[in-house]
Every structure is written in C-alpha cells, then in structure tokens.
Amino acid sequence: MIVDKYNRIHNYLRISLTERCNLRCFYCMPEEGIELAPKSNLMTYEEIMGITRQFVELGVNKIRLTGGEPLVRKDAKYIINQLSSLPVELALTTNGIIADRFIDTFKLAKLNNINISLDTLDRDKFAIVTKRDYFDKVLSNIYLLLSEGFNVKINAVLIKEINLEELTDFIDLTKDLPLTIQFIEFMPFGGNKWDWDKGISRKTILNLVSEYYGSKNLIKIDDAPNDTAINYKIRNYLGSFGIISTVTNPFCSTCNRIRLTANGHIKNCLFSTEETDLLTPYRNGEDIKSIILKNVSSKYAERGGWNSFEELANPVNHNQNRSMILIGG
Ligand code: SAM
Ligand code: SF4
C-alpha cells in the first residue's frame, strides 16, 4: 500500500495523457502559452502501461485520465482499452469536444464516470473563457453521454463577472437530468494570474443557493469516501451538485490521490512544487516502487505545504508550481 506519514492510503492515480489541449481556458492555460516537453520526454503508451502496473501492484485501484485534453492524444483509444484490462475503476476528465468519437471505447472499457468541463451555458461566454468556439459540440456531447447511460458530472469553475450569475442556471439543469454539477473554486497555479477577488467561495455559493431555492429545499446528501466535493441537491430534483472548495476549505485530510504528469513525474499534491521523475529511472530499469513510496511518504499534510490561505495566495509560492494544463487536474 502507498501510505504517507499521516496514514493516508493512496489508491487513486490521475494520469495526464498529454500536455496539449484543443481549448485555452484562461484559468488553466497561461496566456503566453506553455513550453511543451520534447516528445522524447513524454511517456509512450508502453511506458504508461508499465508504470501504471507498478502503481496497481502497490494498491492503486482507481485511475482517472486527464491532461491537457486526454482525448486529443492519438493513441487515447488504445490506452483506454489497455488500461481497462487492469483491476481498476477507470474514470475520465475531458472537455468533451470529441467525446462522441469514443462512446464504443468507453463502453468496452467500462469507463462510466466522465467529468466534462463546462463553465458557462452561454455560447459567447464559452468563447471568452476557452478562446475557442466549441460550445455546441460540448453541450451536445453531454446530452449524448447521458443518453448513452454514462454518469456525467459537469465541472464548472465559478468566476465573478463571468459566470456567477449562471450558478442557478447550472443547478436548474439538475431538475430533470441525472447530472451532478461540480462547482470548483478558482485555484492558483503557475502563470494563471490568479486573483481571489474574482473567486467564489463555497460559503457564497451556499448562501446564494439558499436564497434562490429557499433553505428548506437545499438538501445535504452523502459524500462518497475521499470525495473532494461536498454534495447537495435541491428537493425533488433528479440530479445534484457539489462544491470543491480547495481554496477556502481544503479536503486534504482524506486525500488519496497521486498524479502522474505526461512526462512521467509524480506529483503527490496539486500544489506541490516538488515532483519526482519516475520515467527516467523506469527507462533505466530501476525499481520505481521504492521511488513512489518515498515520494508519497514525503507528502505535506495540506496543499503542498501551503497551510494557510495567505501562503497559497502568495504568487511567489504558487508561481513555482506548474500550470494546471501541465499537471492534469
Ligand atoms: N481538459 C480536460 C478538462 O478540461 O476537463 C482535463 C484537464 S483540466 C486541467 C481538469 C479540470 O481542471 C477541469 O475541470 C478544469 O476546469 C479544472 N481547472 C483547471 N484550472 C483550474 C483552476 N485554476 N482552478 C480550478 N479548476 C481548474
Ligand atoms: Fe484544456 Fe481542460 Fe485546461 Fe481547458 S481546463 S485549457 S480544456 S486542459
């Protein structure tokens, strides 16, 4: 088992399949772009499988594919197919643009849990947030995945003066659709010009929701073990919504996640500025299990060692971290 010094068992691996993306969300991809790793430094399909098998032997039983945009990787179908032969629950986070091309692949791999990022229900705003015009494609793919029986969660980063006024429009989607909307607090990463004045806290969301629907109709529902979201629903609505409050109420005490970047580095926390290269030792035939165990045992109690809001908010600190697009959220 992969256990850290706070006795947290790490059984959940998030693998970034690529640093590339077909969107340019401003909170994720720095405006000036990013320096892509040379192809020779990225994990090949065989290396992803080989490294992942070591994690599985150490007790990982859940894998989420992310990126960049995981589905733009040319061999994404093959990787999904092969990973499904491992004794793990597979999940995916995607922007959804080309999800329709993968329906059969997902079904064959029993990949049922799909998070799709969509920050606005307005076509023009979508173009502002993502710098691309794929709103209709994303929305139609959300409906397609639902009609095909997948468990769909929509990830939305709420930002003042952009999409805050859509909070209840998103929740209204859950009235008749079996969807979960996950509102994610705007988080600071390298180069994303984070400004918490634009962020929306869990407390604000709950106040606005109670005011709009009436506090009697806001129902707290059970959270899954190790869930990062605190979950709710509106009385008599089919779906639900959750809030991921990494900035104002981090959930680090139950964290079970490890991240593997597209260039084969372990990051034991989204916010850690320390990472360990696994790919080079793997290529050299070294024992990577001991490297994995050592890396996780050094994990900080909270947010990569930034224990207070002030430390996290300090640009000198979070600008040492990768951009989110290079981590895999
Ligand atoms: N391209 C895929 C997608 O957009 O779903 C997967 C990668 S993306 C980095 C994963 C998630 O990270 C998305 O839901 C996105 O909204 C979230 N994310 C990116 N930057 C963020 C930030 N600064 N704060 C909060 N969430 C962020
Ligand atoms: Fe691409 Fe996802 Fe980042 Fe948007 S959030 S730029 S879709 S990786």
GROMACS .gro file of C-alpha atoms and ligand atoms in nm:
model
  364
    1MET     CA    1   0.000   0.000   0.000
    2ILE     CA    2   0.109   0.355  -0.065
    3VAL     CA    3   0.074   0.532   0.269
    4ASP     CA    4   0.205   0.871   0.374
    5LYS     CA    5   0.317   0.982   0.716
    6TYR     CA    6  -0.034   1.099   0.800
    7ASN     CA    7  -0.163   0.743   0.738
    8ARG     CA    8  -0.346   0.843   0.422
    9ILE     CA    9  -0.371   0.544   0.188
   10HIS     CA   10  -0.317   0.649  -0.174
   11ASN     CA   11  -0.517   0.425  -0.405
   12TYR     CA   12  -0.616   0.678  -0.671
   13LEU     CA   13  -0.387   0.770  -0.960
   14ARG     CA   14  -0.460   1.054  -1.201
   15ILE     CA   15  -0.265   1.020  -1.521
   16SER     CA   16  -0.214   1.312  -1.756
   17LEU     CA   17  -0.207   1.168  -2.108
   18THR     CA   18  -0.090   1.485  -2.279
   19GLU     CA   19   0.017   1.844  -2.226
   20ARG     CA   20  -0.179   1.950  -2.535
   21CYS     CA   21  -0.532   2.083  -2.548
   22ASN     CA   22  -0.789   2.197  -2.803
   23LEU     CA   23  -0.909   2.475  -2.568
   24ARG     CA   24  -0.729   2.763  -2.399
   25CYS     CA   25  -0.923   2.814  -2.073
   26PHE     CA   26  -0.776   3.128  -1.920
   27TYR     CA   27  -0.761   2.988  -1.564
   28CYS     CA   28  -0.566   2.682  -1.680
   29MET     CA   29  -0.351   2.770  -1.980
   30PRO     CA   30  -0.130   3.080  -1.938
   31GLU     CA   31  -0.199   3.347  -2.199
   32GLU     CA   32   0.157   3.335  -2.327
   33GLY     CA   33   0.123   2.959  -2.382
   34ILE     CA   34   0.337   2.688  -2.227
   35GLU     CA   35   0.660   2.521  -2.313
   36LEU     CA   36   0.576   2.167  -2.421
   37ALA     CA   37   0.812   1.888  -2.316
   38PRO     CA   38   1.007   1.734  -2.605
   39LYS     CA   39   0.829   1.423  -2.734
   40SER     CA   40   1.117   1.203  -2.620
   41ASN     CA   41   1.048   1.312  -2.259
   42LEU     CA   42   0.681   1.210  -2.270
   43MET     CA   43   0.556   0.870  -2.164
   44THR     CA   44   0.485   0.637  -2.453
   45TYR     CA   45   0.186   0.407  -2.441
   46GLU     CA   46   0.410   0.119  -2.325
   47GLU     CA   47   0.563   0.335  -2.052
   48ILE     CA   48   0.221   0.446  -1.927
   49MET     CA   49   0.118   0.082  -1.902
   50GLY     CA   50   0.444  -0.030  -1.739
   51ILE     CA   51   0.448   0.249  -1.481
   52THR     CA   52   0.076   0.215  -1.409
   53ARG     CA   53   0.114  -0.158  -1.344
   54GLN     CA   54   0.363  -0.076  -1.068
   55PHE     CA   55   0.114   0.160  -0.907
   56VAL     CA   56  -0.156  -0.107  -0.929
   57GLU     CA   57   0.075  -0.361  -0.764
   58LEU     CA   58   0.113  -0.106  -0.483
   59GLY     CA   59  -0.264  -0.091  -0.431
   60VAL     CA   60  -0.395   0.169  -0.676
   61ASN     CA   61  -0.747   0.065  -0.777
   62LYS     CA   62  -0.883   0.381  -0.932
   63ILE     CA   63  -0.738   0.567  -1.230
   64ARG     CA   64  -0.859   0.891  -1.383
   65LEU     CA   65  -0.729   1.003  -1.721
   66THR     CA   66  -0.681   1.374  -1.761
   67GLY     CA   67  -0.450   1.626  -1.922
   68GLY     CA   68  -0.431   1.872  -2.116
   69GLU     CA   69  -0.715   1.720  -2.309
   70PRO     CA   70  -0.668   1.344  -2.276
   71LEU     CA   71  -0.880   1.257  -2.579
   72VAL     CA   72  -0.661   1.451  -2.824
   73ARG     CA   73  -0.378   1.205  -2.769
   74LYS     CA   74  -0.357   0.994  -3.088
   75ASP     CA   75  -0.343   0.661  -2.907
   76ALA     CA   76  -0.604   0.757  -2.641
   77LYS     CA   77  -0.844   0.481  -2.753
   78TYR     CA   78  -0.572   0.221  -2.731
   79ILE     CA   79  -0.458   0.341  -2.388
   80ILE     CA   80  -0.815   0.336  -2.251
   81ASN     CA   81  -0.864  -0.010  -2.392
   82GLN     CA   82  -0.542  -0.147  -2.242
   83LEU     CA   83  -0.587   0.019  -1.902
   84SER     CA   84  -0.927  -0.145  -1.878
   85SER     CA   85  -0.754  -0.482  -1.853
   86LEU     CA   86  -0.612  -0.377  -1.513
   87PRO     CA   87  -0.811  -0.436  -1.191
   88VAL     CA   88  -0.905  -0.068  -1.157
   89GLU     CA   89  -1.205   0.159  -1.186
   90LEU     CA   90  -1.138   0.389  -1.481
   91ALA     CA   91  -1.264   0.747  -1.500
   92LEU     CA   92  -1.202   1.044  -1.726
   93THR     CA   93  -1.194   1.423  -1.710
   94THR     CA   94  -1.239   1.582  -2.053
   95ASN     CA   95  -1.358   1.900  -2.215
   96GLY     CA   96  -1.596   1.677  -2.411
   97ILE     CA   97  -1.531   1.820  -2.756
   98ILE     CA   98  -1.455   1.486  -2.921
   99ALA     CA   99  -1.618   1.254  -2.667
  100ASP     CA  100  -1.870   1.136  -2.929
  101ARG     CA  101  -1.586   0.955  -3.111
  102PHE     CA  102  -1.514   0.746  -2.801
  103ILE     CA  103  -1.854   0.610  -2.699
  104ASP     CA  104  -1.774   0.250  -2.801
  105THR     CA  105  -1.426   0.271  -2.646
  106PHE     CA  106  -1.570   0.394  -2.315
  107LYS     CA  107  -1.833   0.119  -2.314
  108LEU     CA  108  -1.585  -0.157  -2.391
  109ALA     CA  109  -1.353  -0.028  -2.117
  110LYS     CA  110  -1.644   0.007  -1.870
  111LEU     CA  111  -1.537   0.368  -1.827
  112ASN     CA  112  -1.866   0.501  -1.695
  113ASN     CA  113  -1.769   0.804  -1.487
  114ILE     CA  114  -1.697   1.104  -1.703
  115ASN     CA  115  -1.639   1.460  -1.585
  116ILE     CA  116  -1.687   1.723  -1.852
  117SER     CA  117  -1.569   2.079  -1.804
  118LEU     CA  118  -1.822   2.343  -1.897
  119ASP     CA  119  -1.806   2.682  -1.728
  120THR     CA  120  -2.095   2.855  -1.896
  121LEU     CA  121  -2.424   2.786  -2.071
  122ASP     CA  122  -2.374   3.086  -2.296
  123ARG     CA  123  -2.203   3.038  -2.633
  124ASP     CA  124  -2.035   3.382  -2.636
  125LYS     CA  125  -1.900   3.345  -2.284
  126PHE     CA  126  -1.770   2.999  -2.369
  127ALA     CA  127  -1.562   3.158  -2.643
  128ILE     CA  128  -1.430   3.417  -2.397
  129VAL     CA  129  -1.332   3.157  -2.135
  130THR     CA  130  -1.185   2.898  -2.372
  131LYS     CA  131  -1.078   3.117  -2.669
  132ARG     CA  132  -1.244   2.861  -2.897
  133ASP     CA  133  -1.593   2.813  -3.043
  134TYR     CA  134  -1.691   2.458  -2.943
  135PHE     CA  135  -1.987   2.531  -2.715
  136ASP     CA  136  -2.246   2.342  -2.922
  137LYS     CA  137  -2.021   2.040  -2.954
  138VAL     CA  138  -1.959   2.018  -2.579
  139LEU     CA  139  -2.326   2.060  -2.491
  140SER     CA  140  -2.445   1.803  -2.746
  141ASN     CA  141  -2.184   1.556  -2.622
  142ILE     CA  142  -2.305   1.599  -2.264
  143TYR     CA  143  -2.657   1.505  -2.379
  144LEU     CA  144  -2.517   1.219  -2.587
  145LEU     CA  145  -2.323   1.072  -2.293
  146LEU     CA  146  -2.629   1.100  -2.070
  147SER     CA  147  -2.849   0.929  -2.329
  148GLU     CA  148  -2.590   0.652  -2.356
  149GLY     CA  149  -2.616   0.594  -1.981
  150PHE     CA  150  -2.283   0.737  -1.858
  151ASN     CA  151  -2.251   0.900  -1.515
  152VAL     CA  152  -2.178   1.258  -1.610
  153LYS     CA  153  -2.051   1.535  -1.386
  154ILE     CA  154  -2.005   1.886  -1.518
  155ASN     CA  155  -1.704   2.072  -1.377
  156ALA     CA  156  -1.753   2.448  -1.362
  157VAL     CA  157  -1.504   2.698  -1.222
  158LEU     CA  158  -1.709   2.991  -1.094
  159ILE     CA  159  -1.558   3.333  -1.158
  160LYS     CA  160  -1.705   3.673  -1.071
  161GLU     CA  161  -1.819   3.882  -1.366
  162ILE     CA  162  -1.802   3.577  -1.592
  163ASN     CA  163  -2.038   3.303  -1.483
  164LEU     CA  164  -2.150   3.369  -1.125
  165GLU     CA  165  -2.496   3.472  -1.244
  166GLU     CA  166  -2.529   3.129  -1.407
  167LEU     CA  167  -2.500   2.944  -1.075
  168THR     CA  168  -2.871   2.865  -1.060
  169ASP     CA  169  -2.896   2.800  -1.436
  170PHE     CA  170  -2.646   2.519  -1.384
  171ILE     CA  171  -2.836   2.383  -1.084
  172ASP     CA  172  -3.162   2.404  -1.281
  173LEU     CA  173  -3.011   2.157  -1.529
  174THR     CA  174  -3.024   1.901  -1.247
  175LYS     CA  175  -3.402   1.934  -1.218
  176ASP     CA  176  -3.474   1.683  -1.493
  177LEU     CA  177  -3.131   1.549  -1.582
  178PRO     CA  178  -2.943   1.287  -1.375
  179LEU     CA  179  -2.636   1.511  -1.369
  180THR     CA  180  -2.402   1.634  -1.099
  181ILE     CA  181  -2.261   1.984  -1.131
  182GLN     CA  182  -1.929   2.032  -0.952
  183PHE     CA  183  -1.852   2.394  -0.877
  184ILE     CA  184  -1.477   2.429  -0.833
  185GLU     CA  185  -1.323   2.724  -0.650
  186PHE     CA  186  -1.079   2.914  -0.873
  187MET     CA  187  -0.732   2.782  -0.778
  188PRO     CA  188  -0.387   2.940  -0.816
  189PHE     CA  189  -0.128   2.778  -1.043
  190GLY     CA  190   0.183   2.886  -1.227
  191GLY     CA  191   0.106   3.165  -1.474
  192ASN     CA  192  -0.275   3.176  -1.434
  193LYS     CA  193  -0.286   3.532  -1.294
  194TRP     CA  194  -0.499   3.408  -1.007
  195ASP     CA  195  -0.691   3.672  -0.817
  196TRP     CA  196  -0.917   3.555  -0.535
  197ASP     CA  197  -1.122   3.874  -0.570
  198LYS     CA  198  -1.263   3.700  -0.878
  199GLY     CA  199  -1.312   3.368  -0.699
  200ILE     CA  200  -1.638   3.243  -0.546
  201SER     CA  201  -1.623   3.059  -0.215
  202ARG     CA  202  -1.829   2.763  -0.103
  203LYS     CA  203  -1.996   2.988   0.154
  204THR     CA  204  -2.107   3.237  -0.111
  205ILE     CA  205  -2.241   2.958  -0.331
  206LEU     CA  206  -2.443   2.808  -0.047
  207ASN     CA  207  -2.581   3.148   0.055
  208LEU     CA  208  -2.690   3.227  -0.299
  209VAL     CA  209  -2.845   2.883  -0.347
  210SER     CA  210  -3.036   2.901  -0.016
  211GLU     CA  211  -3.164   3.245  -0.104
  212TYR     CA  212  -3.280   3.141  -0.451
  213TYR     CA  213  -3.433   2.799  -0.380
  214GLY     CA  214  -3.516   2.850  -0.010
  215SER     CA  215  -3.302   2.695   0.263
  216LYS     CA  216  -3.564   2.421   0.324
  217ASN     CA  217  -3.510   2.298  -0.031
  218LEU     CA  218  -3.132   2.278  -0.009
  219ILE     CA  219  -3.062   1.919   0.096
  220LYS     CA  220  -2.722   1.792   0.206
  221ILE     CA  221  -2.660   1.448   0.056
  222ASP     CA  222  -2.395   1.186   0.136
  223ASP     CA  223  -2.042   1.237   0.010
  224ALA     CA  224  -1.854   0.934  -0.119
  225PRO     CA  225  -1.545   0.838   0.085
  226ASN     CA  226  -1.246   1.051  -0.023
  227ASP     CA  227  -1.479   1.276  -0.222
  228THR     CA  228  -1.336   1.621  -0.282
  229ALA     CA  229  -1.680   1.773  -0.325
  230ILE     CA  230  -1.935   1.849  -0.055
  231ASN     CA  231  -2.261   1.740  -0.214
  232TYR     CA  232  -2.614   1.876  -0.213
  233LYS     CA  233  -2.932   1.862  -0.409
  234ILE     CA  234  -3.242   2.070  -0.449
  235ARG     CA  235  -3.553   1.899  -0.313
  236ASN     CA  236  -3.725   1.684  -0.579
  237TYR     CA  237  -3.453   1.749  -0.838
  238LEU     CA  238  -3.319   1.444  -1.019
  239GLY     CA  239  -2.952   1.542  -1.015
  240SER     CA  240  -2.728   1.703  -0.757
  241PHE     CA  241  -2.444   1.949  -0.719
  242GLY     CA  242  -2.118   1.959  -0.530
  243ILE     CA  243  -1.867   2.222  -0.429
  244ILE     CA  244  -1.492   2.164  -0.441
  245SER     CA  245  -1.356   2.422  -0.202
  246THR     CA  246  -0.982   2.372  -0.229
  247VAL     CA  247  -0.913   2.737  -0.153
  248THR     CA  248  -1.143   2.807   0.140
  249ASN     CA  249  -1.198   2.458   0.289
  250PRO     CA  250  -0.939   2.210   0.165
  251PHE     CA  251  -1.018   1.840   0.190
  252CYS     CA  252  -0.655   1.729   0.235
  253SER     CA  253  -0.710   1.512   0.543
  254THR     CA  254  -0.881   1.242   0.334
  255CYS     CA  255  -0.667   1.281   0.022
  256ASN     CA  256  -0.597   0.953  -0.158
  257ARG     CA  257  -0.460   1.098  -0.484
  258ILE     CA  258  -0.133   1.080  -0.668
  259ARG     CA  259  -0.070   1.247  -1.001
  260LEU     CA  260   0.146   1.127  -1.286
  261THR     CA  261   0.230   1.401  -1.536
  262ALA     CA  262   0.256   1.339  -1.910
  263ASN     CA  263   0.635   1.348  -1.879
  264GLY     CA  264   0.628   1.080  -1.612
  265HIS     CA  265   0.678   1.281  -1.294
  266ILE     CA  266   0.490   1.206  -0.972
  267LYS     CA  267   0.320   1.498  -0.806
  268ASN     CA  268   0.179   1.391  -0.474
  269CYS     CA  269  -0.037   1.703  -0.450
  270LEU     CA  270  -0.186   1.953  -0.697
  271PHE     CA  271   0.002   2.228  -0.518
  272SER     CA  272   0.334   2.058  -0.454
  273THR     CA  273   0.628   2.233  -0.610
  274GLU     CA  274   0.838   1.924  -0.555
  275GLU     CA  275   0.799   1.638  -0.801
  276THR     CA  276   0.986   1.318  -0.871
  277ASP     CA  277   1.090   1.191  -1.211
  278LEU     CA  278   0.972   0.830  -1.247
  279LEU     CA  279   1.019   0.800  -1.622
  280THR     CA  280   1.400   0.821  -1.627
  281PRO     CA  281   1.451   0.553  -1.361
  282TYR     CA  282   1.183   0.341  -1.530
  283ARG     CA  283   1.372   0.370  -1.859
  284ASN     CA  284   1.693   0.276  -1.676
  285GLY     CA  285   1.529  -0.039  -1.541
  286GLU     CA  286   1.542   0.081  -1.180
  287ASP     CA  287   1.293  -0.017  -0.909
  288ILE     CA  288   1.033   0.259  -0.927
  289LYS     CA  289   0.814   0.123  -0.647
  290SER     CA  290   1.057   0.243  -0.383
  291ILE     CA  291   1.068   0.584  -0.552
  292ILE     CA  292   0.686   0.604  -0.549
  293LEU     CA  293   0.669   0.509  -0.180
  294LYS     CA  294   0.939   0.758  -0.085
  295ASN     CA  295   0.773   1.037  -0.280
  296VAL     CA  296   0.432   0.983  -0.119
  297SER     CA  297   0.576   0.944   0.229
  298SER     CA  298   0.710   1.298   0.198
  299LYS     CA  299   0.366   1.442   0.114
  300TYR     CA  300   0.269   1.751   0.311
  301ALA     CA  301  -0.038   1.749   0.534
  302GLU     CA  302  -0.210   2.019   0.331
  303ARG     CA  303  -0.192   2.184  -0.016
  304GLY     CA  304   0.170   2.106  -0.094
  305GLY     CA  305   0.285   2.269   0.230
  306TRP     CA  306   0.094   2.597   0.183
  307ASN     CA  307  -0.106   2.558   0.501
  308SER     CA  308  -0.268   2.897   0.517
  309PHE     CA  309  -0.473   3.088   0.262
  310GLU     CA  310  -0.207   3.361   0.268
  311GLU     CA  311   0.070   3.117   0.174
  312LEU     CA  312  -0.137   2.966  -0.105
  313ALA     CA  313  -0.237   3.311  -0.230
  314ASN     CA  314   0.123   3.437  -0.242
  315PRO     CA  315   0.219   3.448  -0.612
  316VAL     CA  316   0.582   3.379  -0.522
  317ASN     CA  317   0.463   3.042  -0.391
  318HIS     CA  318   0.207   2.930  -0.648
  319ASN     CA  319   0.408   3.056  -0.945
  320GLN     CA  320   0.671   2.796  -0.856
  321ASN     CA  321   0.412   2.531  -0.945
  322ARG     CA  322   0.335   2.404  -1.293
  323SER     CA  323   0.044   2.548  -1.488
  324MET     CA  324  -0.269   2.337  -1.440
  325ILE     CA  325  -0.259   2.227  -1.804
  326LEU     CA  326   0.079   2.062  -1.735
  327ILE     CA  327  -0.039   1.893  -1.415
  328GLY     CA  328  -0.363   1.722  -1.503
  329GLY     CA  329  -0.648   1.840  -1.282
  330SAM     N1  330  -0.908   1.911  -2.047
  330SAM     C1  331  -0.981   1.840  -1.951
  330SAM     C2  332  -1.092   1.925  -1.893
  330SAM     O1  333  -1.092   2.045  -1.916
  330SAM     O2  334  -1.177   1.870  -1.826
  330SAM     C3  335  -0.897   1.782  -1.838
  330SAM     C4  336  -0.790   1.867  -1.781
  330SAM     S1  337  -0.842   2.010  -1.690
  330SAM     C5  338  -0.688   2.071  -1.632
  330SAM     C6  339  -0.916   1.936  -1.547
  330SAM     C7  340  -1.002   2.025  -1.462
  330SAM     O3  341  -0.923   2.124  -1.401
  330SAM     C8  342  -1.110   2.098  -1.541
  330SAM     O4  343  -1.236   2.066  -1.487
  330SAM     C9  344  -1.080   2.244  -1.515
  330SAM     O5  345  -1.196   2.322  -1.503
  330SAM    C10  346  -1.002   2.239  -1.386
  330SAM     N2  347  -0.916   2.356  -1.367
  330SAM    C11  348  -0.817   2.399  -1.449
  330SAM     N3  349  -0.760   2.511  -1.398
  330SAM    C12  350  -0.826   2.540  -1.283
  330SAM    C13  351  -0.816   2.643  -1.186
  330SAM     N4  352  -0.727   2.739  -1.196
  330SAM     N5  353  -0.900   2.639  -1.081
  330SAM    C14  354  -0.993   2.541  -1.068
  330SAM     N6  355  -1.007   2.441  -1.156
  330SAM    C15  356  -0.926   2.441  -1.263
  331SF4    FE1  357  -0.775   2.250  -2.181
  331SF4    FE2  358  -0.906   2.143  -1.978
  331SF4    FE3  359  -0.722   2.332  -1.932
  331SF4    FE4  360  -0.947   2.400  -2.054
  331SF4     S1  361  -0.927   2.321  -1.843
  331SF4     S2  362  -0.739   2.458  -2.118
  331SF4     S3  363  -0.997   2.220  -2.167
  331SF4     S4  364  -0.685   2.130  -2.011
   0.00000   0.00000   0.00000
